[in-house]
Amino acid sequence: MAYTKLKCDAAALEALIDADDDRQANDALLEHVEQCESCQRRLANLAAEDPMWDRANRAFASRAQSTVDEIAPPLAAANRFRITADDSPQWTEAMARQLLAAPSHPEMLGRLGRYEVERLLGAGGMGIVFKAFDTELNRPVAIKLLSPHLARSRSARERFAREARAAAGIVDDHVVPIHNVESDAESPYLVMQYVAGGSLQDRLNRDANLDLCEILRIGLQTARGLAAAHAQGLIHRDVKPSNVLLDEDVSRAMLTDFGLARADDDQQLTQTGFHPGTPQYMSPEQVRGEALDGRSDLFSLGCLLHALCTGEPPFRGKGSFATLRMVADADAPSIRDQRPALPRWLERIVLRLLEKQPGDRFQSATQVADLLESCLAHVRNPATVALPAALQTSRQGSGRIPRKRWWIAGGWLGPALLLATITIIIETKDRKVTVQVDEESGKVIQVDAPEEPAGEITAGDAALPQLAAAQDNDSVAVVYLIHAAEFKRGNTIQQLAVTRALGEFRDQDYCGFLAYQRGGPQWLWEGNQGMSRTREQDKVQLFQRIKDALPGDLPSFDPALQMALASLEAVDAAQRRLIVLTDGDPVLLDASILDEYQQAGIAIDVIHTEIHEPKYRQAPELIAGRTGGKYHRVGRGQLDQAIAKLLVARTRDCIASAAAPSGDRATED
Amino acid sequence: MPASPTETRVSLILRLQDMADVEAWDEFVELYTPVIQRVAKQRGMQPADADNLVQQVMLKVAQSISAWLDREDRGPFRAWLVRIARNESIDLLTRRTTKGLGVTGDEANAAWENAKQADQIATFIDREYEQAVFDWAAQQVRQTVQPQTWLAFWLTHVDGLSVQQAAERLNVRTANIYFGRSRVMLRLRELIQQYED
């Protein structure tokens, strides 16, 4: 027989199963394998050991052949996180027609409620935009319809409705007004003013060399629109020429598409995805995935101004990846290299907007708009209107517009900035010290104390002794409340231990907070695993009891209580001001508790990290408000236990170093 | 405010300098999404909530990548992703179920229940994960081999046909079945092992 002529050849078998399908065994080998059981076994074993074959059998047994194709159905959330995926559909009028009711007139595309839809204007990641006619009010409108594949998703619908609400809340000449929102429709849509002139991108495509007045006018009007949005606490996040519409009749630029805009008070909804489109107008902090504030929009505005001057955005790499790297790392190119006729001061304004660090840019859209407006007045009438002083002073040399420390210049930016950093405010009898701590690293970024010499302050840990110095002779208390769920898994044993311990001491009225005092015992307690919803009240009673016990009659069994006493003294010494880090648990909301704090004269500064549902959001803010403290919010999940610990530990270090003799301070590291 | 998924995605590209890691991330998202989804379903969550859970896990994982990059002894990216996603999923799911238990006051027992639940969830996740890895590997392999090579594997090893029957069905020699199914199994094994170190 043929196979006897052929010897078993393991290497040949191995090579063949490793090869692609276009390489097949020759007939002789096929014949050999058909006859040779040992080669049949060998083929199986070369592919995988028996247990793996068995596992494959088990894993696939539950999958009928037909379902293999359906496995891993594309899920909205997965697509959002995929780096390479871009499956936004390309809409055609024929497709769009299917979303609409039949038109009343044959020349129309279709009908949507009382709107006769004329044609498709465009499509983005989120929706489709039509030009339509409002039959009741007899005017042309633009309608943005949520894409049907998103209309099924509750979160997408919510986000769409939120966009409508957000944008509708901005009334400004330079923001496209929202007329109407239909959020209950099968596919929700919003109705906007129809702006006839097309987008700024269309304009740039036609004419890459706008004259100086046009550059300034469009730049200033876009900045005005942004200022209006920022005033509502909204960050646009997608400022680019295609999102600026030009009303040619009245020479007006109007900002549109608040689809990505986010207010700092709705973390949850805004995590819904969108397609990134061009990264060329993203800010470095967006690219790095960092926390954002209005100054991110100012960077994008800088890109837009650059495009107004030269026809192209400043950062253009080969492909998204290269572009993103440039946004993050590369110096902005000069506009005057491409258009030397443009004034130097304009270039300085653009470069200032394109600073990588938000703190180095202009600090508000209003500031930019005002500046551009003055420039425009100057250009139109150079004889009678002088260039703004800030631009004149740095006319010679490469001097930039003088920077201000942002928290002084910040204006409305104040609260938003807290999202990137944690601010600890320590108020004492005659001083107020503000410490900015970077959320990610826990490093102290800035210390703002009255005694500081003017000018730039060194960032980093070197600032700690300064803080300590400012703190000298004062005390501070930090109370730290955090939900038990913040215990990371892996700490389960510890979690249980804490729980049990608290259970045992249940009647002793204390739980769940940390307090620190200079020179005293540092840790009071950690976590509030054992704290039920009524426990916060217990804690206030504890405070009261400690106060009552102040002469020294402390229960001896309870070292923690003694620490609580120490912390209370610290609170008193720090002018009855507590800094509370909290996850916003509703236990804090009890009115009687607030009264107690109020009566005790303790103001509570609340740093609130959101991990709970929106309905719990009011509590921390109320606490701060009712007790006369300050309220800050940090992003969901941004302030985890580790960071909070670090923060607290640093505060403790500061206090400890303040307690040390002043000679030692220099050696503090 | 925290980064959006797109910003997260973009920042991942920047942080993961190694293109292989970027690919590993994409694969991971594709692979792990159905796992979380099924676990969510098994826990009685609505599809919208499941979607939300997927999102939360992915964001958490993405946020942790910096920490992984900073580690001296970081192992393979893939293995780390799977480990942390498992932990975050359990964390989020147990957090969800224990909310509101504090009212009764028996926190110690609640925590104990919590730990037990976490174990159940972990077991379920591990099983679903193995399933997902095989499903994913099957998809990959199907794209690289010809249909009848795939069928040589599937008919004999999953549908339970004999080699002879499969050969007749596919109209090929029996030896082609032996070769074909080993070809498939070898590729499956190689892919699966990437996820099991």
XYZ file of C-alpha atoms in Angstrom, chain A residues 150-649:
500
model
C -28.528 55.639 19.267
C -32.195 56.328 19.814
C -32.518 52.879 21.357
C -29.937 53.699 23.999
C -31.315 55.357 27.066
C -28.065 57.088 27.848
C -27.739 58.453 24.328
C -31.264 59.810 24.503
C -30.542 61.400 27.813
C -27.404 62.940 26.474
C -29.224 64.251 23.467
C -31.884 65.833 25.639
C -29.160 67.269 27.808
C -27.448 68.812 24.819
C -30.713 70.430 23.878
C -31.260 71.743 27.390
C -27.702 72.965 27.676
C -27.685 74.753 24.368
C -31.199 76.108 24.866
C -30.020 77.688 28.089
C -27.534 79.869 26.282
C -29.023 82.973 24.817
C -26.404 84.869 22.924
C -26.033 86.465 19.519
C -23.144 84.129 18.854
C -24.718 80.845 19.796
C -27.195 79.226 17.416
C -30.550 79.345 19.218
C -32.578 76.209 19.903
C -36.254 76.647 19.064
C -37.725 73.372 20.131
C -36.890 69.941 21.483
C -38.831 66.762 20.858
C -37.299 64.302 23.249
C -40.213 61.877 23.449
C -40.271 61.059 19.755
C -39.086 57.650 18.632
C -35.989 59.377 17.385
C -35.641 62.554 19.428
C -34.755 65.718 17.599
C -34.020 69.330 18.263
C -34.977 72.295 16.157
C -32.545 75.143 15.696
C -32.384 78.368 13.833
C -31.350 77.754 10.257
C -28.195 79.690 9.490
C -27.925 80.300 5.782
C -24.260 81.029 5.310
C -22.833 77.568 5.930
C -20.011 76.772 8.298
C -16.714 78.490 8.803
C -15.105 75.338 7.456
C -16.981 75.782 4.172
C -15.761 79.348 4.074
C -12.147 78.330 4.712
C -12.406 75.728 1.994
C -13.401 78.457 -0.446
C -10.999 81.099 0.761
C -8.010 80.296 2.911
C -6.827 83.887 3.157
C -9.320 85.872 5.165
C -8.417 89.484 5.742
C -7.367 90.700 9.156
C -10.712 92.280 10.023
C -12.556 89.075 9.155
C -10.121 87.006 11.249
C -10.595 89.291 14.223
C -14.349 89.532 13.821
C -14.957 85.791 13.566
C -12.473 85.109 16.352
C -14.059 87.659 18.635
C -17.581 86.465 17.934
C -16.652 82.848 18.536
C -15.037 83.909 21.796
C -18.248 85.723 22.740
C -20.251 82.583 22.078
C -17.850 80.594 24.211
C -18.047 83.156 26.974
C -21.818 82.776 26.986
C -21.512 79.000 27.231
C -18.885 79.217 29.959
C -21.087 81.581 31.893
C -23.613 78.723 32.042
C -20.917 76.380 33.305
C -20.728 74.613 29.951
C -17.562 73.591 28.207
C -18.083 73.161 24.483
C -15.222 70.667 23.939
C -15.509 70.598 20.185
C -14.710 74.089 18.969
C -13.724 73.867 15.323
C -14.569 75.669 12.086
C -17.308 73.228 11.127
C -19.080 74.061 14.383
C -19.086 77.782 13.723
C -21.878 78.854 11.402
C -21.751 82.097 9.459
C -24.849 84.171 9.051
C -23.702 86.008 5.972
C -26.516 88.543 5.926
C -25.509 90.165 9.159
C -21.851 89.132 9.296
C -22.327 87.028 12.344
C -20.469 83.936 13.494
C -22.467 81.576 15.672
C -21.306 78.636 17.719
C -23.267 75.427 17.368
C -23.233 71.710 18.168
C -23.172 71.424 21.886
C -23.336 67.666 21.489
C -20.168 67.202 23.439
C -20.635 70.110 25.756
C -20.652 69.184 29.377
C -21.600 70.983 32.478
C -19.580 70.172 35.512
C -22.659 68.928 37.315
C -23.595 66.019 35.120
C -20.865 63.491 35.180
C -22.991 60.469 34.576
C -24.706 61.256 31.336
C -21.741 62.665 29.611
C -19.809 59.470 29.625
C -21.794 58.395 26.635
C -19.654 58.052 23.609
C -19.261 59.987 20.460
C -17.006 59.694 17.529
C -13.921 61.740 17.838
C -13.711 63.072 14.315
C -10.715 65.271 13.843
C -8.335 65.607 16.747
C -6.788 68.692 15.203
C -8.723 71.069 17.391
C -8.435 69.163 20.647
C -6.535 70.673 23.531
C -3.514 68.944 25.081
C -5.500 68.246 28.229
C -8.252 66.625 26.161
C -5.663 64.553 24.360
C -4.145 63.466 27.628
C -7.553 62.634 29.006
C -7.205 65.066 31.840
C -9.813 67.119 33.580
C -11.043 70.039 31.539
C -12.231 73.532 32.136
C -13.143 76.426 29.884
C -9.523 77.002 29.018
C -9.576 73.826 26.973
C -12.012 75.603 24.655
C -9.602 78.516 24.501
C -6.898 76.242 23.136
C -9.329 75.058 20.462
C -10.148 78.686 19.771
C -6.426 79.238 19.226
C -6.417 76.403 16.697
C -9.426 77.961 15.039
C -7.745 81.366 14.862
C -4.676 79.729 13.400
C -6.901 78.163 10.768
C -8.518 81.543 10.113
C -5.080 83.024 9.492
C -3.545 80.256 7.423
C -6.409 78.074 6.238
C -5.191 75.106 8.264
C -5.151 74.140 11.940
C -1.733 74.365 13.595
C -1.217 70.694 14.345
C -1.507 68.364 11.418
C 0.327 65.071 11.554
C 0.091 62.091 9.303
C -2.843 60.336 10.855
C -4.579 60.834 14.152
C -1.789 59.438 16.237
C 0.829 61.842 14.913
C -1.582 64.747 15.221
C -2.363 63.896 18.809
C 1.320 63.731 19.619
C 1.828 67.141 18.075
C -1.048 68.638 20.022
C 0.451 67.273 23.190
C 4.120 67.987 22.560
C 4.938 70.131 19.528
C 5.383 73.891 19.583
C 2.718 75.720 17.674
C 3.948 76.851 14.257
C 4.127 80.532 13.440
C 1.272 82.053 11.497
C 3.605 84.729 10.189
C 5.819 82.146 8.523
C 2.872 81.500 6.268
C 1.402 84.985 6.184
C 4.118 87.515 7.071
C 1.714 90.367 6.460
C -0.285 89.543 9.572
C 0.679 91.590 12.603
C 3.007 90.273 15.256
C 0.510 90.930 18.002
C -2.005 88.617 16.383
C 0.545 85.867 16.375
C 1.205 86.489 20.050
C -2.478 86.198 20.837
C -2.736 82.921 18.933
C 0.388 81.503 20.571
C -0.874 82.496 23.973
C -4.081 80.570 23.307
C -2.035 77.604 22.137
C -0.007 77.339 25.331
C 0.182 73.724 26.429
C -0.546 74.551 30.036
C -4.012 75.989 30.650
C -2.543 78.325 33.255
C -0.374 79.934 30.600
C -3.270 80.798 28.313
C -5.758 83.582 28.597
C -7.986 82.769 31.477
C -11.423 83.465 30.117
C -13.213 83.671 26.811
C -14.459 87.124 27.763
C -10.895 88.298 28.164
C -10.061 87.024 24.677
C -13.184 88.525 23.159
C -12.493 91.904 24.727
C -8.922 91.831 23.540
C -9.885 90.885 19.989
C -12.574 93.537 19.998
C -10.043 96.209 20.949
C -7.730 94.912 18.265
C -10.492 95.068 15.705
C -11.296 98.644 16.691
C -7.621 99.478 16.322
C -7.298 97.842 12.912
C -10.401 99.576 11.617
C -9.301 102.909 12.934
C -5.573 102.884 13.723
C -5.352 106.667 13.890
C -7.796 107.108 16.726
C -7.823 103.760 18.531
C -4.618 102.488 20.052
C -3.674 98.836 20.222
C -4.490 97.376 23.658
C -1.755 98.155 26.127
C -1.028 94.528 26.910
C -0.091 93.953 23.297
C 1.939 97.136 22.971
C 4.235 96.457 25.876
C 5.571 93.293 24.407
C 6.007 94.739 20.946
C 9.758 94.382 20.996
C 11.501 91.119 21.720
C 9.711 87.869 22.196
C 8.035 88.917 25.387
C 4.676 87.374 25.955
C 1.651 88.894 27.523
C 2.299 88.912 31.246
C 0.743 86.002 32.994
C -1.299 86.242 36.065
C -1.620 83.584 38.628
C -4.758 81.893 37.485
C -6.567 81.529 40.722
C -6.459 85.230 41.115
C -7.455 85.965 37.554
C -9.776 83.028 37.319
C -13.194 84.564 37.727
C -15.767 81.970 36.827
C -13.060 79.418 36.280
C -12.620 79.012 39.979
C -14.893 76.059 40.633
C -14.030 74.365 37.379
C -10.358 74.358 38.216
C -11.023 72.377 41.296
C -11.873 69.488 39.092
C -8.275 69.077 38.076
C -6.840 69.617 41.491
C -7.917 69.260 45.026
C -7.953 72.464 46.920
C -7.452 72.537 50.613
C -8.332 75.807 52.170
C -7.023 76.333 55.620
C -8.385 79.352 57.329
C -6.953 80.517 60.544
C -7.358 83.594 62.648
C -5.687 86.027 60.349
C -4.645 84.036 57.350
C -6.038 81.919 54.627
C -3.834 79.362 52.986
C -4.889 77.648 49.806
C -3.137 74.497 48.740
C -3.627 72.946 45.344
C -2.966 69.240 45.216
C -2.765 67.368 41.972
C -5.385 64.669 42.005
C -3.386 62.097 40.129
C -0.045 62.297 41.833
C -1.060 63.813 45.116
C 1.721 66.362 44.649
C 1.231 69.815 45.988
C 1.106 72.128 43.002
C 0.567 75.519 44.472
C 0.420 77.126 47.819
C -1.239 80.457 48.082
C -0.583 82.222 51.324
C -0.663 85.950 52.059
C 2.992 86.105 52.956
C 4.064 84.758 49.612
C 6.428 86.978 47.714
C 5.025 88.203 44.409
C 5.688 86.273 41.261
C 5.772 82.624 40.367
C 5.676 80.151 43.163
C 7.697 77.021 42.928
C 5.494 74.035 42.492
C 6.115 70.647 43.949
C 6.928 69.423 47.382
C 9.173 72.386 48.032
C 5.972 74.247 48.753
C 5.209 72.153 51.796
C 7.512 73.956 54.216
C 5.973 77.210 53.045
C 2.595 75.904 53.903
C 3.930 74.720 57.184
C 5.358 78.118 57.883
C 2.059 79.747 57.123
C 0.452 77.250 59.401
C 2.703 77.952 62.300
C 0.868 78.320 65.565
C -2.389 77.214 64.044
C -4.104 73.912 63.916
C -6.287 72.253 61.429
C -8.644 69.385 61.383
C -9.495 67.290 58.422
C -12.436 65.007 58.613
C -12.659 62.364 56.035
C -15.800 60.478 55.235
C -15.789 57.841 52.628
C -18.179 55.163 51.648
C -17.327 51.601 52.458
C -17.535 50.607 48.841
C -14.427 52.630 48.250
C -12.522 49.904 49.961
C -10.808 48.182 47.159
C -11.439 44.557 46.642
C -8.607 42.629 48.142
C -9.167 44.527 51.318
C -12.188 42.451 52.047
C -10.701 41.019 55.203
C -9.830 44.458 56.396
C -13.275 45.610 55.454
C -14.823 42.882 57.524
C -12.528 43.601 60.398
C -13.569 47.213 60.379
C -17.181 46.224 60.176
C -16.952 43.864 63.061
C -15.037 46.303 65.165
C -17.604 48.976 64.561
C -20.353 46.509 65.296
C -18.855 45.838 68.696
C -18.562 49.470 69.504
C -21.935 50.205 68.077
C -23.224 51.853 71.181
C -20.271 54.038 71.584
C -21.429 56.577 69.092
C -18.360 57.071 67.077
C -17.449 55.873 63.669
C -16.306 56.731 60.308
C -14.121 59.731 60.354
C -10.588 60.791 60.475
C -9.240 63.698 62.332
C -5.824 65.168 62.555
C -4.197 67.529 64.873
C -0.792 69.041 64.961
C 1.431 67.101 67.237
C -1.387 64.908 68.414
C -2.476 61.421 67.525
C -3.114 61.339 63.807
C -5.639 58.704 62.948
C -8.992 58.731 64.506
C -10.830 56.231 62.415
C -11.043 55.107 58.877
C -14.037 54.369 56.748
C -17.668 54.341 57.709
C -18.498 50.775 56.949
C -20.445 50.495 60.137
C -22.262 53.740 59.812
C -25.913 53.344 59.181
C -28.045 56.165 57.925
C -28.652 57.445 61.393
C -25.074 57.305 62.408
C -24.154 60.748 61.317
C -26.366 61.986 64.055
C -24.493 59.788 66.461
C -21.343 61.443 65.381
C -22.644 64.847 66.177
C -23.702 63.569 69.550
C -20.215 62.271 69.931
C -18.845 65.684 69.233
C -21.201 67.061 71.800
C -20.287 64.441 74.316
C -16.640 65.060 73.866
C -17.235 68.694 74.406
C -19.146 67.982 77.561
C -16.347 65.745 78.686
C -13.696 68.313 78.002
C -12.403 68.715 81.572
C -10.856 65.304 81.159
C -13.419 62.776 82.196
C -12.879 60.448 79.273
C -13.938 56.836 79.106
C -10.702 54.989 79.566
C -11.511 52.089 77.294
C -11.622 54.252 74.295
C -8.439 55.574 72.776
C -10.327 56.588 69.666
C -12.514 58.843 71.691
C -9.482 60.563 73.089
C -8.345 61.159 69.584
C -11.701 62.585 68.765
C -11.256 65.000 71.602
C -7.917 66.002 70.225
C -9.503 66.558 66.863
C -12.204 68.675 68.342
C -9.628 70.901 69.939
C -8.081 71.147 66.550
C -11.375 72.176 65.092
C -11.738 74.850 67.686
C -8.241 76.084 67.152
C -8.799 76.232 63.449
C -11.661 78.592 63.983
C -14.305 75.953 63.909
C -13.773 75.053 60.363
C -13.805 71.473 59.203
C -12.641 70.297 55.834
C -14.693 67.318 54.863
C -13.942 64.983 52.032
C -17.091 63.111 51.314
C -18.676 60.916 48.733
C -21.980 62.681 49.216
C -23.732 60.013 51.194
C -27.228 61.186 52.071
C -26.643 60.566 55.764
C -25.250 64.038 55.811
C -28.506 65.599 54.873
C -30.349 65.300 58.157
C -31.439 68.783 59.079
C -30.939 68.265 62.779
C -27.324 67.441 62.103
C -26.825 70.629 60.240
C -28.398 72.492 63.085
C -25.998 70.872 65.474
C -23.048 71.881 63.413
C -24.453 75.329 63.066
C -25.036 75.638 66.752
C -21.570 74.399 67.441
C -20.406 77.166 65.122
C -18.469 74.788 62.957
C -18.228 75.796 59.322
C -17.729 72.864 57.033
C -15.777 73.099 53.834
C -16.890 70.201 51.724
C -14.803 68.586 49.051
C -17.257 66.321 47.387
C -16.329 63.406 45.210
C -19.248 62.001 43.329
C -19.785 58.308 43.417
C -23.459 58.261 44.154
C -26.558 58.881 42.152
C -27.511 62.425 41.258
C -30.235 62.524 43.878
C -27.591 62.569 46.559
C -25.816 65.536 45.122
C -27.533 68.168 47.162
C -26.438 66.967 50.551
C -22.804 68.029 50.648
C -23.587 71.348 49.086
C -26.314 71.958 51.617
C -23.984 71.150 54.431
C -21.440 73.641 53.264
C -24.125 76.231 52.646
C -25.934 75.801 55.915
C -22.796 75.887 58.018
C -21.244 78.760 56.134
C -18.505 76.609 54.665
C -17.320 76.316 51.119
C -18.330 73.634 48.680
C -16.158 72.076 46.031
C -16.834 69.166 43.814
C -14.409 66.767 42.265
C -15.252 64.338 39.530
C -16.803 60.987 39.875
C -14.264 58.425 40.790
C -11.474 60.915 40.644
C -10.884 61.064 44.310
C -10.463 57.575 45.516
C -9.497 56.415 48.881
C -5.814 56.349 48.161
C -5.758 59.921 46.984
C -7.803 61.090 49.860
C -5.461 59.341 52.241
C -2.538 60.933 50.562
C -4.136 64.299 50.832
C -4.805 63.846 54.442
C -1.340 62.498 55.046
